[in-house]
PDB file of C-alpha atoms and ligand atoms in Angstrom:
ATOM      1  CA  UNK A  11    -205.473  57.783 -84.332  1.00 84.00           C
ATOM      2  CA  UNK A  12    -207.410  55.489 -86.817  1.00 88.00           C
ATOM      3  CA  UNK A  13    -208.331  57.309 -89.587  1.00 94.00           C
ATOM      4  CA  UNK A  14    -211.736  57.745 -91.156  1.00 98.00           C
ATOM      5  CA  UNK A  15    -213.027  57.081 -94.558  1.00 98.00           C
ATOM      6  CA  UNK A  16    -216.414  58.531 -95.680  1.00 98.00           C
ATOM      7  CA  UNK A  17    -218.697  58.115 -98.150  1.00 98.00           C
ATOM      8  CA  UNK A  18    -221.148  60.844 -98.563  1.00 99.00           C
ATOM      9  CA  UNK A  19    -223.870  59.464-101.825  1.00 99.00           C
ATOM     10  CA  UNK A  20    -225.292  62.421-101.783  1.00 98.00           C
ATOM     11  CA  UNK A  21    -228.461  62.178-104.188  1.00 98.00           C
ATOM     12  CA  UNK A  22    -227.702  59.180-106.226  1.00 98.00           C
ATOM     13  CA  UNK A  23    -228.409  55.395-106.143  1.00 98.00           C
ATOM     14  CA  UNK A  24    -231.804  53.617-106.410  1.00 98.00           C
ATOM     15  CA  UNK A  25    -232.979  51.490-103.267  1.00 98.00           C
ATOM     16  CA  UNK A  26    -231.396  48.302-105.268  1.00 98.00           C
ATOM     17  CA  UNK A  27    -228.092  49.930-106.258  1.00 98.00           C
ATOM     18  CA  UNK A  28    -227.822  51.278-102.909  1.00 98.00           C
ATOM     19  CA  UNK A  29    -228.118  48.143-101.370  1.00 98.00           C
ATOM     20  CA  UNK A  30    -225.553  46.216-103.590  1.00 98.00           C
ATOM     21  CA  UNK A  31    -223.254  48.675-103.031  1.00 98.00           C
ATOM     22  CA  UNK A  32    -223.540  48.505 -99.039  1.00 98.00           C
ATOM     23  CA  UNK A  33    -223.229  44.876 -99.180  1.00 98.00           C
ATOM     24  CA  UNK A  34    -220.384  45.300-101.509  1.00 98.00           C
ATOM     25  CA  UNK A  35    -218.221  47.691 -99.288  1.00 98.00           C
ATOM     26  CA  UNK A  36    -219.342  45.734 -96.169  1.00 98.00           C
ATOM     27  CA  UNK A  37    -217.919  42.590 -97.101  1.00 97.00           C
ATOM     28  CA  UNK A  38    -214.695  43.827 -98.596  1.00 96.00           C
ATOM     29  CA  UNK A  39    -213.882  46.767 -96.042  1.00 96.00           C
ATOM     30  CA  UNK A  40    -210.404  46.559 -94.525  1.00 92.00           C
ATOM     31  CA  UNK A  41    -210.467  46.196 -90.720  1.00 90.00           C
ATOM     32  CA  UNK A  42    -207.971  49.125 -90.120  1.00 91.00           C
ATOM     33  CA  UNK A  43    -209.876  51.817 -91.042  1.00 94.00           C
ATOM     34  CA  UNK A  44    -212.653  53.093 -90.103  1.00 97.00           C
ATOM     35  CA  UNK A  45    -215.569  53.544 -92.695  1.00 98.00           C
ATOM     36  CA  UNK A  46    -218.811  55.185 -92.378  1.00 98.00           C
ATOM     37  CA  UNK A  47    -221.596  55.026 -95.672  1.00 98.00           C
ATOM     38  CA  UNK A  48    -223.416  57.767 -95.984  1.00 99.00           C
ATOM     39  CA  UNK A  49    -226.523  56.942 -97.834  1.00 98.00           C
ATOM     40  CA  UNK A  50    -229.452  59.475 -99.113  1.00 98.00           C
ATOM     41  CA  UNK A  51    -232.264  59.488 -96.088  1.00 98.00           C
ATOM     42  CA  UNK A  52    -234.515  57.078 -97.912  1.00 98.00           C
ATOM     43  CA  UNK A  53    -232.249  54.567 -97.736  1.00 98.00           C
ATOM     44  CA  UNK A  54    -230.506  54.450 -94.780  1.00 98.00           C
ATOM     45  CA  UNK A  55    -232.839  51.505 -93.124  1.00 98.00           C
ATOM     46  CA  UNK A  56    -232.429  48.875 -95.885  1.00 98.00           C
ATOM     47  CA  UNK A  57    -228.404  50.167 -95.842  1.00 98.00           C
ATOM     48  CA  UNK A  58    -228.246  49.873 -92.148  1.00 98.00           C
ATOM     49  CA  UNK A  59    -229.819  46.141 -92.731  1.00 98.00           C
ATOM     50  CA  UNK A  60    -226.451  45.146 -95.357  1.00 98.00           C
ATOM     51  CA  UNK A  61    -224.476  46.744 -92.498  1.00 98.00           C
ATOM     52  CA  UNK A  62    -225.295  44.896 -89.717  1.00 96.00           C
ATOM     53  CA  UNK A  63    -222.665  42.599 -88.393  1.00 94.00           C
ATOM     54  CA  UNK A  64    -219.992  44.454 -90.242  1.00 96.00           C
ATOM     55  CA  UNK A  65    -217.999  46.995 -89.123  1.00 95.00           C
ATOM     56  CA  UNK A  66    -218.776  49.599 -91.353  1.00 98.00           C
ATOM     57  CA  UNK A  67    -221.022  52.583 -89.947  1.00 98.00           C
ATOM     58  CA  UNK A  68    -223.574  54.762 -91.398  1.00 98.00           C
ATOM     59  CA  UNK A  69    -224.137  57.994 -91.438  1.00 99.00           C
ATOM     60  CA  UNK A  70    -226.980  60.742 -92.414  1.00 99.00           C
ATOM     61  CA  UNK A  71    -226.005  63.839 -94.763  1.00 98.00           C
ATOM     62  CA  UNK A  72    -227.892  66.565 -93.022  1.00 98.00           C
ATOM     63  CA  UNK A  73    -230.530  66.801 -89.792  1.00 98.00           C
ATOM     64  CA  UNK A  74    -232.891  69.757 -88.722  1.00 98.00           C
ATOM     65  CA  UNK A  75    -231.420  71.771 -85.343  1.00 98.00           C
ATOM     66  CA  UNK A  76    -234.587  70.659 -83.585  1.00 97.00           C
ATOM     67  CA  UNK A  77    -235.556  67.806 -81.594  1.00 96.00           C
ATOM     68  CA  UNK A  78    -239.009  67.483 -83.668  1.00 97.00           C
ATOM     69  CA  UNK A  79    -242.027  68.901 -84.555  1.00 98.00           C
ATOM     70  CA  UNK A  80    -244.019  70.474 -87.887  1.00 98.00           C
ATOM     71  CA  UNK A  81    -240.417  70.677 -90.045  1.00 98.00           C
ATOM     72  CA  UNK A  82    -241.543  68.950 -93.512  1.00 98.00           C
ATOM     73  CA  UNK A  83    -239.239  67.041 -95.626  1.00 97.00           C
ATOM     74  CA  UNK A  84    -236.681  67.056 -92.905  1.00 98.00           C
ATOM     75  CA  UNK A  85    -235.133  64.823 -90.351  1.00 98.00           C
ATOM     76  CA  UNK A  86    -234.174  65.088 -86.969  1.00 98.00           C
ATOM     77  CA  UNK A  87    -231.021  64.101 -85.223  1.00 98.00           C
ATOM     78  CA  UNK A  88    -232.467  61.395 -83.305  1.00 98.00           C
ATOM     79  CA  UNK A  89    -234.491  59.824 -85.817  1.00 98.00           C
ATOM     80  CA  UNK A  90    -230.753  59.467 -88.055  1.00 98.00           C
ATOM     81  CA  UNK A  91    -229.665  58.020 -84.951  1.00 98.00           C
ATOM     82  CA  UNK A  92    -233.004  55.582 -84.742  1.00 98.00           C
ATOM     83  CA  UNK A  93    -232.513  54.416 -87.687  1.00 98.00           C
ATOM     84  CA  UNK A  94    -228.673  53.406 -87.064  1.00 98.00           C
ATOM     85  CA  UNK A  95    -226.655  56.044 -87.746  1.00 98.00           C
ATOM     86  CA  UNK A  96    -223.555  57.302 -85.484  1.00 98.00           C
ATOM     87  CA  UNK A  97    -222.455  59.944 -87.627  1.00 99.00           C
ATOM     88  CA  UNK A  98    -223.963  62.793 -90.044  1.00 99.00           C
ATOM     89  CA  UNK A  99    -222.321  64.948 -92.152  1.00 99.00           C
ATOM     90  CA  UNK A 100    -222.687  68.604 -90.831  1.00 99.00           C
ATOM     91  CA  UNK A 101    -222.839  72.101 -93.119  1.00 98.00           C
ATOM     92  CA  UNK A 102    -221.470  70.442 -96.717  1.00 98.00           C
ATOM     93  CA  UNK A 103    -220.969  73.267 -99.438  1.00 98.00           C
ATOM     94  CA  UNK A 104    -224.069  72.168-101.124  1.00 98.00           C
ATOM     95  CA  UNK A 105    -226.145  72.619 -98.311  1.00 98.00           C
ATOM     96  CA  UNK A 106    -224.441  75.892 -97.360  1.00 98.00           C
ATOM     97  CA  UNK A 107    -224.815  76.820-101.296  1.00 98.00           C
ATOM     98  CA  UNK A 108    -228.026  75.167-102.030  1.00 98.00           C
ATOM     99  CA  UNK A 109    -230.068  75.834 -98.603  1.00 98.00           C
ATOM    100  CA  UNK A 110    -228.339  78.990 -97.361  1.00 98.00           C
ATOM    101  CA  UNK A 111    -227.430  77.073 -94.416  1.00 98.00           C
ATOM    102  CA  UNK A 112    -225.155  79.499 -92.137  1.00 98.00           C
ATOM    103  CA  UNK A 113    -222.384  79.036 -89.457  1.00 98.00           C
ATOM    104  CA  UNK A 114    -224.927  79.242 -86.524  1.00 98.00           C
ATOM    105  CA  UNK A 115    -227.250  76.739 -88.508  1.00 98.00           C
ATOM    106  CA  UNK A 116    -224.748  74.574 -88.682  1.00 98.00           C
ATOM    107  CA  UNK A 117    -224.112  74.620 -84.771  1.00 98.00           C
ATOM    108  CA  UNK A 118    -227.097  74.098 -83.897  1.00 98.00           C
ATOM    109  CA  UNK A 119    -227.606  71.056 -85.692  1.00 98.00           C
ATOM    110  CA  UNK A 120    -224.167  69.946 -84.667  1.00 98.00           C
ATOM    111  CA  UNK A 121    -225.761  70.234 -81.189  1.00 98.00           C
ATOM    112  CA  UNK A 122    -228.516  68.165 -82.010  1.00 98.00           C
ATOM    113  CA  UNK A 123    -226.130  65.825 -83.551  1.00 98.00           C
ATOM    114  CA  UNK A 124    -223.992  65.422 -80.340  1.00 98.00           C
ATOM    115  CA  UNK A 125    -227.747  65.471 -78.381  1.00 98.00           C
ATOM    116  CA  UNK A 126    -228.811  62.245 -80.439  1.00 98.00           C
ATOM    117  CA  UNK A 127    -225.366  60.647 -79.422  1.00 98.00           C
ATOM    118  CA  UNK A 128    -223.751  60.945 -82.780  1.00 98.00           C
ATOM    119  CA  UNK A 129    -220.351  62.035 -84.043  1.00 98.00           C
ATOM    120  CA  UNK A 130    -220.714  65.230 -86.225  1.00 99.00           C
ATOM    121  CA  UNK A 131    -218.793  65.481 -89.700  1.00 99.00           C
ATOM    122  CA  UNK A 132    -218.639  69.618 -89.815  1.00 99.00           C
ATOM    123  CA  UNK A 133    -217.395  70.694 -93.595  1.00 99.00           C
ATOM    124  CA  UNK A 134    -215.896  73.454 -94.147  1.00 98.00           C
ATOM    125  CA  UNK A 135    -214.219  75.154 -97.255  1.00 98.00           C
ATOM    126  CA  UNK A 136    -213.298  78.109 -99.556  1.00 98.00           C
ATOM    127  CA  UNK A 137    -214.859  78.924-102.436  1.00 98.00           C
ATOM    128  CA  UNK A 138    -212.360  79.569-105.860  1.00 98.00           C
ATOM    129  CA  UNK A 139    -213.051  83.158-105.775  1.00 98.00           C
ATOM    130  CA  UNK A 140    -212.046  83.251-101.713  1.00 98.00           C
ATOM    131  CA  UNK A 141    -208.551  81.341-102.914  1.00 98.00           C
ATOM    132  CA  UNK A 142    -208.098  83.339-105.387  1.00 98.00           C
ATOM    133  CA  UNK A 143    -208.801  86.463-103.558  1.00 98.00           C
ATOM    134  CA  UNK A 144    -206.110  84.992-100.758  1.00 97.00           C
ATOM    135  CA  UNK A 145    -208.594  84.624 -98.415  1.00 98.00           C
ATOM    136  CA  UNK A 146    -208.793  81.000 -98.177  1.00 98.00           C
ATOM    137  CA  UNK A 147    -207.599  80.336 -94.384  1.00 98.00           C
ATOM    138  CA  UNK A 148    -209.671  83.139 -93.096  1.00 98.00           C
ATOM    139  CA  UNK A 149    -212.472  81.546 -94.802  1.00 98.00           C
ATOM    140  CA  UNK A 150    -212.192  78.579 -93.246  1.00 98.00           C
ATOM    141  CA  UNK A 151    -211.147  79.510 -89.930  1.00 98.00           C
ATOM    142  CA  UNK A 152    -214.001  81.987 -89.520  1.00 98.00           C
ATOM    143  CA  UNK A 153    -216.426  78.803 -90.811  1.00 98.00           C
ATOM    144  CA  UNK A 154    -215.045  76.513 -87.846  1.00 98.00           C
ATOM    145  CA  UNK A 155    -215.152  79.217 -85.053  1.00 98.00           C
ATOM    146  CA  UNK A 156    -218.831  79.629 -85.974  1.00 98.00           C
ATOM    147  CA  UNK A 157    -219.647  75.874 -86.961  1.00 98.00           C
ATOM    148  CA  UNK A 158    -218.275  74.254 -83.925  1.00 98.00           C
ATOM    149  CA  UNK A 159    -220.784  74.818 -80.510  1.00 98.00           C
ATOM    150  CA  UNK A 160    -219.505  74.323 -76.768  1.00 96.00           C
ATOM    151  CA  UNK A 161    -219.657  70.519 -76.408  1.00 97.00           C
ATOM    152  CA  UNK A 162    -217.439  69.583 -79.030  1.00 98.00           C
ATOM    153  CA  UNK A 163    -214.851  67.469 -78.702  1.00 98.00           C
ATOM    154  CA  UNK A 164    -212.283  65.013 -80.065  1.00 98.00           C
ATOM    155  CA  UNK A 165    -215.256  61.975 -79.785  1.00 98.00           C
ATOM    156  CA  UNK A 166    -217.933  63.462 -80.709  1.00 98.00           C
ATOM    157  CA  UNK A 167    -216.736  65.953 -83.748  1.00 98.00           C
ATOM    158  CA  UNK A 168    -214.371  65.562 -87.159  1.00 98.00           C
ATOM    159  CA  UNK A 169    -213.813  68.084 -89.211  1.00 98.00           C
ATOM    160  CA  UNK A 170    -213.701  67.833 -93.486  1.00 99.00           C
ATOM    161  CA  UNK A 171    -212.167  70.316 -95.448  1.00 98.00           C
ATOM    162  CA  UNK A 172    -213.589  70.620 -98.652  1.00 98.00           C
ATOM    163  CA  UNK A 173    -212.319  73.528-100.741  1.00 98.00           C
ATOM    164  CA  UNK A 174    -215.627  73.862-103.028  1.00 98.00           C
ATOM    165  CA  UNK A 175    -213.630  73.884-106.784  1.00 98.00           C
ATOM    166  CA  UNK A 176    -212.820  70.953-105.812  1.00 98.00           C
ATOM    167  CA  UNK A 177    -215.817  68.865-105.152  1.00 98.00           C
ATOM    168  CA  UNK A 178    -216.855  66.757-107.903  1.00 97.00           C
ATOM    169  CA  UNK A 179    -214.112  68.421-110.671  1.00 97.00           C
ATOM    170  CA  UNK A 180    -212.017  66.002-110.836  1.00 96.00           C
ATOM    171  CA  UNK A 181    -209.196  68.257-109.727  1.00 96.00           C
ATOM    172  CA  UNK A 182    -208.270  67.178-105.853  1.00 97.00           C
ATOM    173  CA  UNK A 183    -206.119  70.542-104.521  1.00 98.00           C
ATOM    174  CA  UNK A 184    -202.382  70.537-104.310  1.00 98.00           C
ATOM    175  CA  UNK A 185    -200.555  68.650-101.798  1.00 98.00           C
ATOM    176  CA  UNK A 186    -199.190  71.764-100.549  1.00 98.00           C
ATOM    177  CA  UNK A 187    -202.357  73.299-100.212  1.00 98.00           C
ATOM    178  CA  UNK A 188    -203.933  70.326 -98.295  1.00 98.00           C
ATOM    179  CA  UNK A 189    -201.172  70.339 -96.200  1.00 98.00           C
ATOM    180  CA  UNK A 190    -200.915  73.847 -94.997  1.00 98.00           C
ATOM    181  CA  UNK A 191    -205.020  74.092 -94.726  1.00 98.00           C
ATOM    182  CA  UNK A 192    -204.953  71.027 -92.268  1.00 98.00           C
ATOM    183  CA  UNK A 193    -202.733  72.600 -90.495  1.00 98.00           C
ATOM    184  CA  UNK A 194    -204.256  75.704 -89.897  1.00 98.00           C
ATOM    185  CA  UNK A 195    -207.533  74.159 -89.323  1.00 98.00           C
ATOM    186  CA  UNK A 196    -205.944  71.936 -86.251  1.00 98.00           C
ATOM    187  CA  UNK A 197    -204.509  75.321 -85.038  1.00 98.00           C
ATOM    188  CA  UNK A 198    -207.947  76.803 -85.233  1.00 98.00           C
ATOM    189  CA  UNK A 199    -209.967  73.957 -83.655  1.00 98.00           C
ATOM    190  CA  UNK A 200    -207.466  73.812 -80.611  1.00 98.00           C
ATOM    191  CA  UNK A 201    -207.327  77.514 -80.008  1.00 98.00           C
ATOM    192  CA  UNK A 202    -211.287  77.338 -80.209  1.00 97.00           C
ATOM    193  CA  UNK A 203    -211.518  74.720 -77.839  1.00 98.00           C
ATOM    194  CA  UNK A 204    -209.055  72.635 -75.220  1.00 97.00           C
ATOM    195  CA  UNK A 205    -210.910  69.498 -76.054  1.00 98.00           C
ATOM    196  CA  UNK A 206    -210.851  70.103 -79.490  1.00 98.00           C
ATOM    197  CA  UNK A 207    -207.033  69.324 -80.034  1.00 97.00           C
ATOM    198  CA  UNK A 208    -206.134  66.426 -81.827  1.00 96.00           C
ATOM    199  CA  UNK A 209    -209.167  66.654 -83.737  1.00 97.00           C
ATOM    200  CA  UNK A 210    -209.212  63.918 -86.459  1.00 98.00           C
ATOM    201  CA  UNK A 211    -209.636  66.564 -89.993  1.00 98.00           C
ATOM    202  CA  UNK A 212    -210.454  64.631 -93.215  1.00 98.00           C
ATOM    203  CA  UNK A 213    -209.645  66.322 -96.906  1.00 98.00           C
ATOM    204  CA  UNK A 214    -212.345  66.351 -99.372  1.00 98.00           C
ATOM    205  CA  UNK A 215    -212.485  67.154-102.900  1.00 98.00           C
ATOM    206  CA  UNK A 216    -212.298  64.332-106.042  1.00 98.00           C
ATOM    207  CA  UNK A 217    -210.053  62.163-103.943  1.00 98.00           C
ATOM    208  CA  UNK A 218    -209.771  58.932-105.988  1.00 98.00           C
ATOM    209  CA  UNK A 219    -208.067  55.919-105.514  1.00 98.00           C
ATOM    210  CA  UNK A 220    -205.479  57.463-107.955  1.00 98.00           C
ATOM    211  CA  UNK A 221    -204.933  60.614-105.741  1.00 98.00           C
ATOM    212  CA  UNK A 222    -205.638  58.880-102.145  1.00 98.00           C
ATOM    213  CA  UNK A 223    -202.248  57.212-101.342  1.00 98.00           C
ATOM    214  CA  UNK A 224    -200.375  60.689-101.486  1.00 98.00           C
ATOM    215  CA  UNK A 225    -203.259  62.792 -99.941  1.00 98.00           C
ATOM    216  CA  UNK A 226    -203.866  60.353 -97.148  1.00 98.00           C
ATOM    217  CA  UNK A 227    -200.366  60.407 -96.377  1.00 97.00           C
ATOM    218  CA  UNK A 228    -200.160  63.705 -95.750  1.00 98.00           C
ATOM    219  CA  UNK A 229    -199.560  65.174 -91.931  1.00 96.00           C
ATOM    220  CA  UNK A 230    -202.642  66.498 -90.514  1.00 97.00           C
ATOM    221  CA  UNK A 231    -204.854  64.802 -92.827  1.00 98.00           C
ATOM    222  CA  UNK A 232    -206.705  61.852 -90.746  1.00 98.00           C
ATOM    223  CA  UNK A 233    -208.660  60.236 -93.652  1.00 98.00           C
ATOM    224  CA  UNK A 234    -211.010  61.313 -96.438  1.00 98.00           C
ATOM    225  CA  UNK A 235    -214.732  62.613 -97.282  1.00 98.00           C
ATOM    226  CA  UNK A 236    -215.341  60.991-100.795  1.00 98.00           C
ATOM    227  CA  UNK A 237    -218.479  61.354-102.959  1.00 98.00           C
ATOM    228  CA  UNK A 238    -218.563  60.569-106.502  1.00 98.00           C
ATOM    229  CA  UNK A 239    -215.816  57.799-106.330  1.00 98.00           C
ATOM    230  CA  UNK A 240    -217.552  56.139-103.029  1.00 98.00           C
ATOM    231  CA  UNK A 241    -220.007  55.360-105.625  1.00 98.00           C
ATOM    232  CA  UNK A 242    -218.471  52.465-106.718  1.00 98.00           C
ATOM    233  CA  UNK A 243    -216.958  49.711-104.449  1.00 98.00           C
ATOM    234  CA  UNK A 244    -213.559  48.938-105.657  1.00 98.00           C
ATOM    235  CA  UNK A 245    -212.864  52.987-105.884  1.00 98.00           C
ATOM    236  CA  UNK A 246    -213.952  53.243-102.217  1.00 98.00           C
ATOM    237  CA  UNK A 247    -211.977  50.441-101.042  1.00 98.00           C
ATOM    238  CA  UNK A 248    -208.877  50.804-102.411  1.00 98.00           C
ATOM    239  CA  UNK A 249    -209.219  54.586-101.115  1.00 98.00           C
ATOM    240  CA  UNK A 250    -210.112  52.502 -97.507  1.00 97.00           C
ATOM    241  CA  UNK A 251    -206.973  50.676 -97.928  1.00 96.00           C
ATOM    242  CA  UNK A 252    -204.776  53.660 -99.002  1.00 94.00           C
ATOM    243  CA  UNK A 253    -204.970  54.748 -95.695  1.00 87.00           C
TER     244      UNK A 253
HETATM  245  P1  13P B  11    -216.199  64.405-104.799  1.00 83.57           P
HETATM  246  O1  13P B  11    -215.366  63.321-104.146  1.00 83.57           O
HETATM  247  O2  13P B  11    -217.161  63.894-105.810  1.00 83.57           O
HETATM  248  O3  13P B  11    -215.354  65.527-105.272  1.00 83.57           O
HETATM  249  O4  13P B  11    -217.130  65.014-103.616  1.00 83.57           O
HETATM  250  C1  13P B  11    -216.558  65.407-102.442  1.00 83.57           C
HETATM  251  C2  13P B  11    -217.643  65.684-101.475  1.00 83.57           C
HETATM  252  O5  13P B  11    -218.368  66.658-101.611  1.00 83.57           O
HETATM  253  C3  13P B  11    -217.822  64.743-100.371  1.00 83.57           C
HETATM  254  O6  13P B  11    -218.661  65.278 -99.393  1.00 83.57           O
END
């Protein structure tokens, strides 16, 4: 299974930084691994432009459950896909937290993801309180049962675990804790669905090119979701290459 290195921008970069670092990672990126960039919205054509030729692939951050239609400020599946990308990144905590996005939300638009002809990233996670309370694997296996629609399968879908404390705290989770989450998870996803076994499942959560080697190495994890380190290009690439 090639594993799979992400960069999700989120809301950061102007059009000129964003570019320079596409070109950046383009050039550089090791050939056994796959990478996907996942720029804001606005600049995904002028990203998709440094891209081209390379193998590195780009990816949205979020698209509306429908095909089109009166939906201001958002973006639809196929348009993402218009404008190059195979991939988008599917029900991230801050969406979830910041947009009240639910489980069914997210399956819809993982539905119009897969409709559009492009590999969804679903995220899924506990929150500190839901660790703490012990209820971090029923957290996250109630979030996949509901996130992931009939038509998914090993092509077409990856799964990140995120546990939220750990996005952007500088504190990755344990190595114990990865482990016995991506495990569950790939028990989950193949019990939900035959064609969902073997699922590639990427860890989130301050992975840095520090932390990488160890978490990547890991059983059950099958490459990382990175945000504020794939913000600059020697952090991302040497995460690429810890693979
Ligand atoms: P950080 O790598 O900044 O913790 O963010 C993780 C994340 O949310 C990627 O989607």
């Amino acid at each position: 299974m090639t594993p799979l290195v992400v960069g999700n921008w989120k809301m950061n970069l102007t059009a000129g930084e964003a570019i320079r670092l596409a070109g950046a990672i383009a050039r550089e990126a090791p050939a056994d691994t796959e990478i996907v960039l996942c720029p804001p919205a606005v600049w995904l054509v002028p990203v998709a432009s440094q891209l081209a030729g390379s193998a590195v692939a780009l990816g949205g951050q979020d698209c509306h459950q429908v095909g089109q239609g009166a939906h201001t400020g958002d973006i639809a599946a196929r348009q993402l896909a218009d404008a190059g990308c195979s991939h988008v990144i599917l029900g991230h905590s801050e969406r979830r937290a910041n947009h009240g996005e639910t489980d069914a939300q997210v399956a819809a638009k993982v539905s119009a993801a897969h409709d559009a002809g492009m590999v969804a990233i679903v995220c899924v996670g506990e929150t500190a309180d839901q660790r703490a309370g012990g209820d971090a694997l029923p957290t996250v296996e109630t979030q996949l049962r509901g996130s992931l629609p009939a038509g998914c399968d090993t092509g077409n879908t990856v799964v990140a675990y995120e546990p939220v404390w750990a996005i952007g705290t500088g504190a990755a989770a344990s190595l114990d804790d990865i482990a016995a989450m991506h495990s569950h998870a790939g028990s989950v996803v193949s019990a939900h669905s035959d064609r969902l076994a073997g699922c590639r499942i990427l860890y989130g959560g301050s992975v840095k090119p520090e932390n990488s080697r160890e978490i990547l190495a890991l059983d059950g994890v099958n490459g990382a979701l990175v945000g504020g380190a794939s913000l600059v290009a020697e952090d991302f690439l040497a995460i690429a290459r810890a693979v």
